[in-house]
Short mmCIF file of C-alpha atoms in Angstrom, two decimals:
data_model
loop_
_atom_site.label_atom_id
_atom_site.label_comp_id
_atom_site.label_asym_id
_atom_site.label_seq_id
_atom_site.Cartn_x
_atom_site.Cartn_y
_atom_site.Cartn_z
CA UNK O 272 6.48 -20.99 1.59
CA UNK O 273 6.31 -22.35 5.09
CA UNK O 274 5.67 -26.04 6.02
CA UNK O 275 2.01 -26.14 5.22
CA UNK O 276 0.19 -26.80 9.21
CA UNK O 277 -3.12 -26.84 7.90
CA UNK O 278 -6.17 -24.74 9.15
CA UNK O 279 -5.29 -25.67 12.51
CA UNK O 280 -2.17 -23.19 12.88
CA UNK O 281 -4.50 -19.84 11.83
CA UNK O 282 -5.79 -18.94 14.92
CA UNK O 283 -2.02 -18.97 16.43
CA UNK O 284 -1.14 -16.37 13.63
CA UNK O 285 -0.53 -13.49 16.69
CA UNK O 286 1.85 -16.26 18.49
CA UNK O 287 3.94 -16.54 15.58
CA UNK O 288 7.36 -14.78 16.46
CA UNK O 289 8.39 -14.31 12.95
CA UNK O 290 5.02 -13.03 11.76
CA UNK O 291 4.82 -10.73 14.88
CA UNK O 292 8.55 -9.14 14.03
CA UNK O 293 7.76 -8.74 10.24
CA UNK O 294 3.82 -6.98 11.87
CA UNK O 295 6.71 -4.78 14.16
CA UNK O 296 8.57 -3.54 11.39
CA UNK O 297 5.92 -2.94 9.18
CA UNK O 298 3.57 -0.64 11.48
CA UNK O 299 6.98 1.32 12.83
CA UNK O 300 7.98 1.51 9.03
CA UNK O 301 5.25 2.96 7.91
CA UNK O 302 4.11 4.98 10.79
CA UNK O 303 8.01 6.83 10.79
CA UNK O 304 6.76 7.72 6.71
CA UNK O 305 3.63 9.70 7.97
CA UNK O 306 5.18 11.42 10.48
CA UNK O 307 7.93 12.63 8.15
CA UNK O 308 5.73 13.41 5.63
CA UNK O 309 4.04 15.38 8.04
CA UNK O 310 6.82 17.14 9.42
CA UNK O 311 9.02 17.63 6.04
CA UNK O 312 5.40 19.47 4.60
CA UNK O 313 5.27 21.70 7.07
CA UNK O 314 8.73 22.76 7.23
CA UNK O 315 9.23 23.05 3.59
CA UNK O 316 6.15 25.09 3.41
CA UNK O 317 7.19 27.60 6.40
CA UNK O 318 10.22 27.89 4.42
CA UNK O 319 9.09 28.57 1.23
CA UNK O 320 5.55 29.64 1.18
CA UNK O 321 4.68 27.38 -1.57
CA UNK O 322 2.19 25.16 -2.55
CA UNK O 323 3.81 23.81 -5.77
CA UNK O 324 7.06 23.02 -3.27
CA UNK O 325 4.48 20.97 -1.89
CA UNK O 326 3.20 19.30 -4.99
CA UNK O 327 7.07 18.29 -5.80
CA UNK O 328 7.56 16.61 -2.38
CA UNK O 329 5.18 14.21 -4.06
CA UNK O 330 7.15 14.06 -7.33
CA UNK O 331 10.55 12.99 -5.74
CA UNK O 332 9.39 10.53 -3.73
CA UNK O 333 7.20 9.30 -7.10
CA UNK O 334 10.66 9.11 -9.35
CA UNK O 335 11.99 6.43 -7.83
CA UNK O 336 9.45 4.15 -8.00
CA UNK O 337 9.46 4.27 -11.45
CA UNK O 338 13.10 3.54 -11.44
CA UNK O 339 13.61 1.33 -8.73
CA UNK O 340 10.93 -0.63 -8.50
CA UNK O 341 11.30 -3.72 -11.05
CA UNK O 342 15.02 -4.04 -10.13
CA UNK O 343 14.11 -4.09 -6.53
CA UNK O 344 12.04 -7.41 -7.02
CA UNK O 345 14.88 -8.93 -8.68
CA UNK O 346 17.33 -8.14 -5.90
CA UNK O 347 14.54 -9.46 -3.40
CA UNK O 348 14.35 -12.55 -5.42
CA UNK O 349 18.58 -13.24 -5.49
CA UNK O 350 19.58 -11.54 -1.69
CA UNK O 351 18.96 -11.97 1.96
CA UNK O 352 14.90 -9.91 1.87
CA UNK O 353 14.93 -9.37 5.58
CA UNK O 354 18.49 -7.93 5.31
CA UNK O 355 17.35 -5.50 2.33
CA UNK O 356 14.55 -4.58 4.12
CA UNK O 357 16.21 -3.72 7.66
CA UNK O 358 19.14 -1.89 5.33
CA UNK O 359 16.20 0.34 3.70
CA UNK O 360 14.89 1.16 7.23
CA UNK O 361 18.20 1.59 8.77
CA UNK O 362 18.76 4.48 5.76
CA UNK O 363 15.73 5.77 6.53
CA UNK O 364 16.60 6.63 9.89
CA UNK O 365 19.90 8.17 8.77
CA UNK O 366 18.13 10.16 6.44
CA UNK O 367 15.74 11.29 9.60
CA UNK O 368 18.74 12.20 11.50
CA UNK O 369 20.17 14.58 8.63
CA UNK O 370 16.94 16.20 8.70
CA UNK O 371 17.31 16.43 12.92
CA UNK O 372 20.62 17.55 12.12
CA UNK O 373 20.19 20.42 9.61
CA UNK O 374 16.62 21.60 11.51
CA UNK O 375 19.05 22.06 14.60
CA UNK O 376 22.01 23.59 12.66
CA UNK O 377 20.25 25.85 10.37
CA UNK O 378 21.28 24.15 6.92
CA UNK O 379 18.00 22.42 5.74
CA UNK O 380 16.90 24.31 2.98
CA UNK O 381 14.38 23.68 -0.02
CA UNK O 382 17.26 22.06 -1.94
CA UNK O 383 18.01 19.56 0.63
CA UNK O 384 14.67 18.63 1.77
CA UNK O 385 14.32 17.30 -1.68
CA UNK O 386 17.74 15.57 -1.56
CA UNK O 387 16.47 13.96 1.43
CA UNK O 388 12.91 12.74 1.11
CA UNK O 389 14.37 12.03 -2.44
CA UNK O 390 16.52 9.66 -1.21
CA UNK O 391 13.68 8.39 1.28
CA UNK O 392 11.64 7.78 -1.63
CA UNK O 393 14.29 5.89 -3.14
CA UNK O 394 14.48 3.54 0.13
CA UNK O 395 10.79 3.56 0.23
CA UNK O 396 11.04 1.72 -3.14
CA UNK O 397 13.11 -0.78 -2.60
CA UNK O 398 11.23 -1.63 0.70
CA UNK O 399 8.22 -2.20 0.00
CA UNK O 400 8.49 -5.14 -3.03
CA UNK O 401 10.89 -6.59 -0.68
CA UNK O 402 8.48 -6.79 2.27
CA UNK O 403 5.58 -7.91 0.23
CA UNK O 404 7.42 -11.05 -0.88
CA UNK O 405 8.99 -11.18 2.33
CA UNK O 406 5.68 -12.56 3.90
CA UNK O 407 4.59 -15.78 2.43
CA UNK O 408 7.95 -17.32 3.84
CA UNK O 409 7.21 -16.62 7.52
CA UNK O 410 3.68 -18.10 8.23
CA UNK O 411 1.96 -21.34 7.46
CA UNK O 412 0.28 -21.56 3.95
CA UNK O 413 -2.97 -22.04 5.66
CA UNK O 414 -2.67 -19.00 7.48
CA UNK O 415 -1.43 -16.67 5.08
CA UNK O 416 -5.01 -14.83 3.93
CA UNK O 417 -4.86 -14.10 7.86
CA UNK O 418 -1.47 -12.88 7.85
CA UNK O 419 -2.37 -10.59 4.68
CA UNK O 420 -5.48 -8.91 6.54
CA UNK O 421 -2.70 -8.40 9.53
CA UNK O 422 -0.15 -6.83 7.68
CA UNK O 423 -3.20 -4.43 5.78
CA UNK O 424 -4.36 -3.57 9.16
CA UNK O 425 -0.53 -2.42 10.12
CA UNK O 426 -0.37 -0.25 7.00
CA UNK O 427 -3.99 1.18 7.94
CA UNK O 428 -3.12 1.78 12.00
CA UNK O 429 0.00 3.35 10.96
CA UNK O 430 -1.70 5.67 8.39
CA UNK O 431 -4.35 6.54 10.99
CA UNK O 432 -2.11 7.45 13.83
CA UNK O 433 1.23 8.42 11.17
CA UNK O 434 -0.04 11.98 10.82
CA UNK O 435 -1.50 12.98 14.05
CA UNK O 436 1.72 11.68 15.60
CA UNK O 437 3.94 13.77 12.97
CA UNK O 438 1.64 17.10 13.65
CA UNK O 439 1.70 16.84 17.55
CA UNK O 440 5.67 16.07 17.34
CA UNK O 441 5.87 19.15 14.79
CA UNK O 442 4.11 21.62 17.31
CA UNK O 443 7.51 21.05 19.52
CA UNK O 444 9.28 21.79 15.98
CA UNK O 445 9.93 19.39 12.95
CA UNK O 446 13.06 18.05 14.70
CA UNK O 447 11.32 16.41 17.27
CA UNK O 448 9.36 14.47 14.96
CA UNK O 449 12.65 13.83 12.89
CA UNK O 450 14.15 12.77 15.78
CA UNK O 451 11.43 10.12 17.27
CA UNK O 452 11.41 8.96 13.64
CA UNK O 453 14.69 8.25 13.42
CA UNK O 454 14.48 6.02 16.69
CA UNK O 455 11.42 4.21 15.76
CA UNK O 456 13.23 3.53 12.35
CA UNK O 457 15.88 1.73 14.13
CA UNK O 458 13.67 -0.28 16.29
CA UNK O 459 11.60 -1.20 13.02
CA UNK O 460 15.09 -2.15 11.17
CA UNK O 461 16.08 -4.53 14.32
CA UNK O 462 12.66 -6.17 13.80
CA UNK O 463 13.50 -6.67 10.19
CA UNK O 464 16.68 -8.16 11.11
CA UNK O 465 15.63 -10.65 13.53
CA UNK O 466 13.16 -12.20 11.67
CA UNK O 467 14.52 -15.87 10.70
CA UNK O 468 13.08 -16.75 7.24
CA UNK O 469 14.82 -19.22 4.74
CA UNK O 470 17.02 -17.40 1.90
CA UNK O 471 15.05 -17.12 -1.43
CA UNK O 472 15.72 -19.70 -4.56
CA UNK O 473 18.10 -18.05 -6.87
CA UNK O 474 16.17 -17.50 -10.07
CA UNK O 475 17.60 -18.88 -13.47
CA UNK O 476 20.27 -17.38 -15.60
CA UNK O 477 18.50 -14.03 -16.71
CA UNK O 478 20.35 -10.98 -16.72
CA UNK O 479 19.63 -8.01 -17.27
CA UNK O 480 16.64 -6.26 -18.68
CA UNK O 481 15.08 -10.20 -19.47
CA UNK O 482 15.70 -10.78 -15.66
CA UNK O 483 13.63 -7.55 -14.77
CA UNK O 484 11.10 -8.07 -17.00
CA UNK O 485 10.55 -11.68 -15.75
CA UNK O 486 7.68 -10.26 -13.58
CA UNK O 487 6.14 -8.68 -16.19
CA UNK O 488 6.26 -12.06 -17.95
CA UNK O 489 4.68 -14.24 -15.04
CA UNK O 490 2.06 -11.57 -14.73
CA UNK O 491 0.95 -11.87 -18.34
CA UNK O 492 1.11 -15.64 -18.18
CA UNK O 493 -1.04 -16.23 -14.85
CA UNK O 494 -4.30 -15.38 -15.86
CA UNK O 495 -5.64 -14.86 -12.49
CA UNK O 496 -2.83 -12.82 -10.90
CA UNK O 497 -3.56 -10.56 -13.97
CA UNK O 498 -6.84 -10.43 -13.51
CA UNK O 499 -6.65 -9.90 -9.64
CA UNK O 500 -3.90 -6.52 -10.51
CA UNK O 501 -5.67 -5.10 -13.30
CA UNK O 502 -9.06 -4.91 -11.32
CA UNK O 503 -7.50 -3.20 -8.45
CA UNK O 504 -5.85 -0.94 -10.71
CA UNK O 505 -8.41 0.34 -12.82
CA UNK O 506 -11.05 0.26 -9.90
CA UNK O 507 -8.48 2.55 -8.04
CA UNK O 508 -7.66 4.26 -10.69
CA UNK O 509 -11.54 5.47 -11.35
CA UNK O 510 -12.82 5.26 -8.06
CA UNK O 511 -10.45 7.33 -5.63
CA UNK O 512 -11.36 10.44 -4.64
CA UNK O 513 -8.62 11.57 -2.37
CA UNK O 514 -7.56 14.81 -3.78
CA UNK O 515 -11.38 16.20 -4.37
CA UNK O 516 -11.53 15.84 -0.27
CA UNK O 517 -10.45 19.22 -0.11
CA UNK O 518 -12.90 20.28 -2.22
CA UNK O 519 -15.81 18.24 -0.65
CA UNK O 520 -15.15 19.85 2.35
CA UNK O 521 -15.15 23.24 1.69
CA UNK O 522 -17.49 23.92 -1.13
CA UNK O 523 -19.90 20.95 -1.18
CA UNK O 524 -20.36 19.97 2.65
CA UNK O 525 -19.26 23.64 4.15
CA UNK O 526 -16.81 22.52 7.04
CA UNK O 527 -13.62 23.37 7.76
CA UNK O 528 -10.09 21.87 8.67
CA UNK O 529 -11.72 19.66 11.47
CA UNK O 530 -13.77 18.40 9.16
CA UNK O 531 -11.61 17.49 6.58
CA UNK O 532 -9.77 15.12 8.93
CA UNK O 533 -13.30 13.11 9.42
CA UNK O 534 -13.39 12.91 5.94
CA UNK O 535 -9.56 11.60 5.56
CA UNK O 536 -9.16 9.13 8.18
CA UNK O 537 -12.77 7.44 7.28
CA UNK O 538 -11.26 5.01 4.71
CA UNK O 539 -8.80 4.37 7.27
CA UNK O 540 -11.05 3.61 9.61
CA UNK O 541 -13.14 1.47 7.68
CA UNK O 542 -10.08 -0.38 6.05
CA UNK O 543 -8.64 -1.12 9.66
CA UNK O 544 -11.99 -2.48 10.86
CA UNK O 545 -12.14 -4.63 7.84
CA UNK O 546 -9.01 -5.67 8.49
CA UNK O 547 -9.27 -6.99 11.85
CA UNK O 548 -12.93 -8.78 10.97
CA UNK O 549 -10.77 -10.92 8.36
CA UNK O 550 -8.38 -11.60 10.57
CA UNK O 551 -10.63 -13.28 12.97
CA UNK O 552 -13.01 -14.48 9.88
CA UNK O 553 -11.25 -15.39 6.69
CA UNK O 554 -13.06 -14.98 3.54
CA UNK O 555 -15.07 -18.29 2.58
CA UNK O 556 -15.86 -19.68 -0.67
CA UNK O 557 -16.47 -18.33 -3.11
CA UNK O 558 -13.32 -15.82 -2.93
CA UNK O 559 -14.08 -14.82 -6.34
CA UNK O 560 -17.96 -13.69 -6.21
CA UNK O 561 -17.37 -11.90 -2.49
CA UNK O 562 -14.36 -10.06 -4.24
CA UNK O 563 -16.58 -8.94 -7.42
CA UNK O 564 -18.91 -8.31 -4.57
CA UNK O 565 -17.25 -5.79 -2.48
CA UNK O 566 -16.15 -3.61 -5.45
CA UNK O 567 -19.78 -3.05 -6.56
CA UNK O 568 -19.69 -1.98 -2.65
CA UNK O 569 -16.95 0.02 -3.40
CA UNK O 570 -18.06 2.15 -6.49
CA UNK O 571 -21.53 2.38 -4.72
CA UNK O 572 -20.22 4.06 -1.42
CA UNK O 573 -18.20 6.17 -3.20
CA UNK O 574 -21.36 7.15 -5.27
CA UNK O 575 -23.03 7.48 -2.58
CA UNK O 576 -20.23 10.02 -1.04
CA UNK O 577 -20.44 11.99 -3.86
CA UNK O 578 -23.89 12.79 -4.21
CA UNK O 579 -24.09 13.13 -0.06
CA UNK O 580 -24.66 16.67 1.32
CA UNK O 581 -24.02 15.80 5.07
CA UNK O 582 -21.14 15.41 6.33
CA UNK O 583 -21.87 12.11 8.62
CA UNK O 584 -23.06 10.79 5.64
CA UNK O 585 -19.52 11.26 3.82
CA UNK O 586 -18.22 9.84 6.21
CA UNK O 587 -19.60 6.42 6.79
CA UNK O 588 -19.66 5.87 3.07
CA UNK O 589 -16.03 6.39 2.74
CA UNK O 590 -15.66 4.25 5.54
CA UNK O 591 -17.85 1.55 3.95
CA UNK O 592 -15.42 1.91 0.75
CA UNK O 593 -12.58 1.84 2.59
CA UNK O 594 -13.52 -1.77 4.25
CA UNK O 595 -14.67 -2.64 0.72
CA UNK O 596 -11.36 -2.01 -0.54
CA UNK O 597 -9.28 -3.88 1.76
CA UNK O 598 -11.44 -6.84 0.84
CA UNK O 599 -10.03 -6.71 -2.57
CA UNK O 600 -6.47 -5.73 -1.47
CA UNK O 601 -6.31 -8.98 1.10
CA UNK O 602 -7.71 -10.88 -2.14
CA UNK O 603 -5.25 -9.77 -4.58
CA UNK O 604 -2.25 -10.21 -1.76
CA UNK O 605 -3.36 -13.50 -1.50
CA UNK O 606 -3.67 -14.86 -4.93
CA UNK O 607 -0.33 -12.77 -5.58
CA UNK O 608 1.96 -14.33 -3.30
CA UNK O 609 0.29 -17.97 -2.78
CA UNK O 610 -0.21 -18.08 -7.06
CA UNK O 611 3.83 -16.88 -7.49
CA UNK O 612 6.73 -19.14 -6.66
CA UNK O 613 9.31 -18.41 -4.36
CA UNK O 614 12.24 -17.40 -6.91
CA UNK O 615 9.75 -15.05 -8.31
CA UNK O 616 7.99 -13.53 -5.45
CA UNK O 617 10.04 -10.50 -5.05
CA UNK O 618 9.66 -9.69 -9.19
CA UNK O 619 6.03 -10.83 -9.24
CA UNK O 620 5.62 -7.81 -6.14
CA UNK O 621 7.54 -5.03 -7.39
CA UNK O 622 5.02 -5.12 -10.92
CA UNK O 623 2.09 -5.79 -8.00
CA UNK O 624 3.72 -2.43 -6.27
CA UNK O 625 4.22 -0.26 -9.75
CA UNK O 626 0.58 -0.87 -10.77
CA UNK O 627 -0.78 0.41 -7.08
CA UNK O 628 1.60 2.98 -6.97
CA UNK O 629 0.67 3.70 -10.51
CA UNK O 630 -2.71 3.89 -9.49
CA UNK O 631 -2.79 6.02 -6.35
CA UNK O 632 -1.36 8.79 -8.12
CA UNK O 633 -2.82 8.60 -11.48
CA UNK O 634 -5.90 8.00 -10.01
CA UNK O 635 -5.65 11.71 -7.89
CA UNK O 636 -4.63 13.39 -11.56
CA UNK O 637 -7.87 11.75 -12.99
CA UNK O 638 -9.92 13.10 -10.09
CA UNK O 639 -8.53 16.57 -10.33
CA UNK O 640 -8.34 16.30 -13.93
CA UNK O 641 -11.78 15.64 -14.21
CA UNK O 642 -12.86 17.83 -11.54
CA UNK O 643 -11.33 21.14 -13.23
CA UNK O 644 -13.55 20.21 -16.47
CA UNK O 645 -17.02 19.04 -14.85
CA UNK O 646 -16.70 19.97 -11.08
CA UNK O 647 -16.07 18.02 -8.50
CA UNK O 648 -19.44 16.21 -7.43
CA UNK O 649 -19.67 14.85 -11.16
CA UNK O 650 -15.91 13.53 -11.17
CA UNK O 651 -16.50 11.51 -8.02
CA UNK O 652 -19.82 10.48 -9.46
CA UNK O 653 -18.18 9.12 -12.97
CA UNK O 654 -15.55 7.43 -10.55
CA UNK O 655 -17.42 5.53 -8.45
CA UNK O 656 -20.24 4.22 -11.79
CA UNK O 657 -16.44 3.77 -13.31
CA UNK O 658 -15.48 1.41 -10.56
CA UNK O 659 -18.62 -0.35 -10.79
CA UNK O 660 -18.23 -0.92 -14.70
CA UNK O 661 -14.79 -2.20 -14.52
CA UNK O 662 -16.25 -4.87 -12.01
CA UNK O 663 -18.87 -5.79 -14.39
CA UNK O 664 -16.34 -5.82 -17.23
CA UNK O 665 -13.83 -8.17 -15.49
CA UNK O 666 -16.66 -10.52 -14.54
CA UNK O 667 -16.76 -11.01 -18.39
CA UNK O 668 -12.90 -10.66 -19.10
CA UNK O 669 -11.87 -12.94 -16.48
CA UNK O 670 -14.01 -15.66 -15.61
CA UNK O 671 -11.37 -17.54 -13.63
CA UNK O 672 -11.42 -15.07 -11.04
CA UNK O 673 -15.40 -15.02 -10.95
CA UNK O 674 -15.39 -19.12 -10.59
CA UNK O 675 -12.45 -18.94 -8.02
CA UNK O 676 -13.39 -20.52 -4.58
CA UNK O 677 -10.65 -20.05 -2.69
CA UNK O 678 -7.53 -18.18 -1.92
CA UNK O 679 -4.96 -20.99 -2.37
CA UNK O 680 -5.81 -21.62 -6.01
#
């Protein structure tokens, strides 16, 4: 971690060239993701008319986080992160450029597409453990809960303006969104590359499986990062309600396509506004309660959606849960990285980023799953009373995290 400045060096966060260049990267990272994802769907589905073509984008991309994941956080914990992180956007951009490349020459068919975005997912992987425990090293210990609520309003800006970017680019043809992607990659790899952080501690002598499993280990040992992972994974898990918004839109609230993007950038929206506000205004003590807190907020709002008939109504309570949410994901960042030591930061992350991946799409089977038996109005119903439950439950289970005051434990 950085020299500790005390409270005083917070409200300089936005001065800080180090933070600002790992900020950079991050929002051109993940913006360059939406827009391909954007662009690759519609071309693969112009090419092959299919929706479970579609449905397998998903699963190549999925693969290698399984895979890559844990031994990602152990290369994060012995190499050079900002180096593995500007080398993962740097292949990124090459893999945009084959796609430019065979959308100009005529040799991008279904079979490479999935090559491709296969191998983006693969990237993707590595990234993103590397880049969470990049962080913690660049910014002031005082200041990191206002360097995590940042870095979650980068991921929620790019999300927000990722797609329409990618479908205005694709209306000139998928190359040209290839193409700016590919540039913006660069730009976002040259960030990465400039930052100046101090090389990680070499962990201990574990090889092998032991050394990948070391973040497994931590996890289990640290009662309140557990606790803090777990909750977000099970309240994800239960309470999303992403892939019913189809659904919601057409059959239950009657609107059409227009609609539909209301109802997918409100989380967004909410999360980015939440964001900023804890920026500027850092949770106070107690962490723990406000955390418990703005789950119940959570599972309520998207109760609330569920049961709503009007469409404005869906959409400010899925904007309510998705500031609700990023409450508990700038908590669980926080105890995370400032609970972990440095040699284990990058291990600690990539278990952090299995269970959230793990939830996101598990958490879209259980909603469709559920949907197909009951409909979907119950499904989201059961979700969001789930979500609530879990927080009870965890009150109970963990009461470390219920008594904790503040972020740096």
């Amino acid at each position: 971690m950085a020299d500790d400045e005390g409270a005083a060096a917070a409200p300089s966060i936005l001065r800080h060239r180090p933070f600002l260049l790992f900020w950079a990267s991050r929002v051109l990272s993940t913006l360059c993701f939406q827009m391909l994802a954007v662009a690759v769907a519609w071309q693969l589905y112009a090419l092959t008319g299919s929706a479970l073509d579609l449905g397998l984008v998903g699963l190549v991309q999925f693969i290698p986080v399984l895979v890559l994941t844990l031994p990602a956080g152990h290369w994060a914990d012995r190499g050079d992160r900002r180096a593995i992180v500007a080398g993962c956007q740097g292949l990124v951009a090459l893999l945009a450029g084959l796609l430019l490349l065979g959308s100009l020459q005529g040799w991008l068919g279904r079979e490479a597409i999935f090559v491709l975005i296969g191998l983006v997912g693969c990237a993707r992987a590595v990234e993103a453990p590397t880049m969470a425990s990049l962080l913690p090293g660049l910014v002031p210990r005082a200041s990191f809960p206002r360097a995590a609520a940042w870095s979650a309003s980068a991921n929620q800006t790019a999300q927000i303006l990722g797609p329409a970017l990618g479908g205005l680019l694709t209306l000139l043809g998928p190359g040209a969104a290839y193409g700016t992607a590919a540039a913006l990659l660069l730009l976002a790899a040259a960030a990465a590359a400039a930052i100046r952080a101090p090389r990680p501690v070499r962990p201990g002598d574990a090889r092998g499986l032991a050394a990948l499993l070391m973040g497994f280990g931590f996890v289990r040992r640290h009662r309140l990062v557990l606790g803090a992972i777990s909750l977000d994974l099970f309240a994800v898990l239960l309470g999303g309600a992403v892939a019913l918004l189809p659904v919601f839109a057409r059959d239950v609230l009657g609107t059409g396509p227009a609609g539909l993007g209301l109802l997918r950038a409100a989380p967004a929206l909410g999360a980015l506004a939440m964001s900023v506000l804890l920026a500027n205004r850092p949770l106070r003590p107690p962490v723990g309660p406000r955390m418990f807190g703005a789950l119940l907020v959570f599972g309520l709002a998207s109760t609330v959606f569920a049961l709503s008939g009007q469409l404005w109504l869906s959409v400010a309570a899925l904007a309510v849960a998705g500031g609700a949410d990023v409450v508990s994901v700038v908590v669980r960042s926080s105890l995370v990285q400032l609970n972990t030591p440095d040699e284990m930061r990058g291990r600690v992350s990539a278990v952090n980023s299995l269970f959230v991946g793990a939830s996101n799409q598990l958490g879209d089977f259980r909603a469709g799953a559920v949907a197909a038996l009951v409909g979907a109005v119950p499904a989201a119903v059961l979700g969001g009373l789930g979500t609530m439950l879990v927080a009870l439950l965890w009150l109970r289970l963990f009461p470390e995290l219920r008594r904790l005051r503040d972020l740096d434990h």
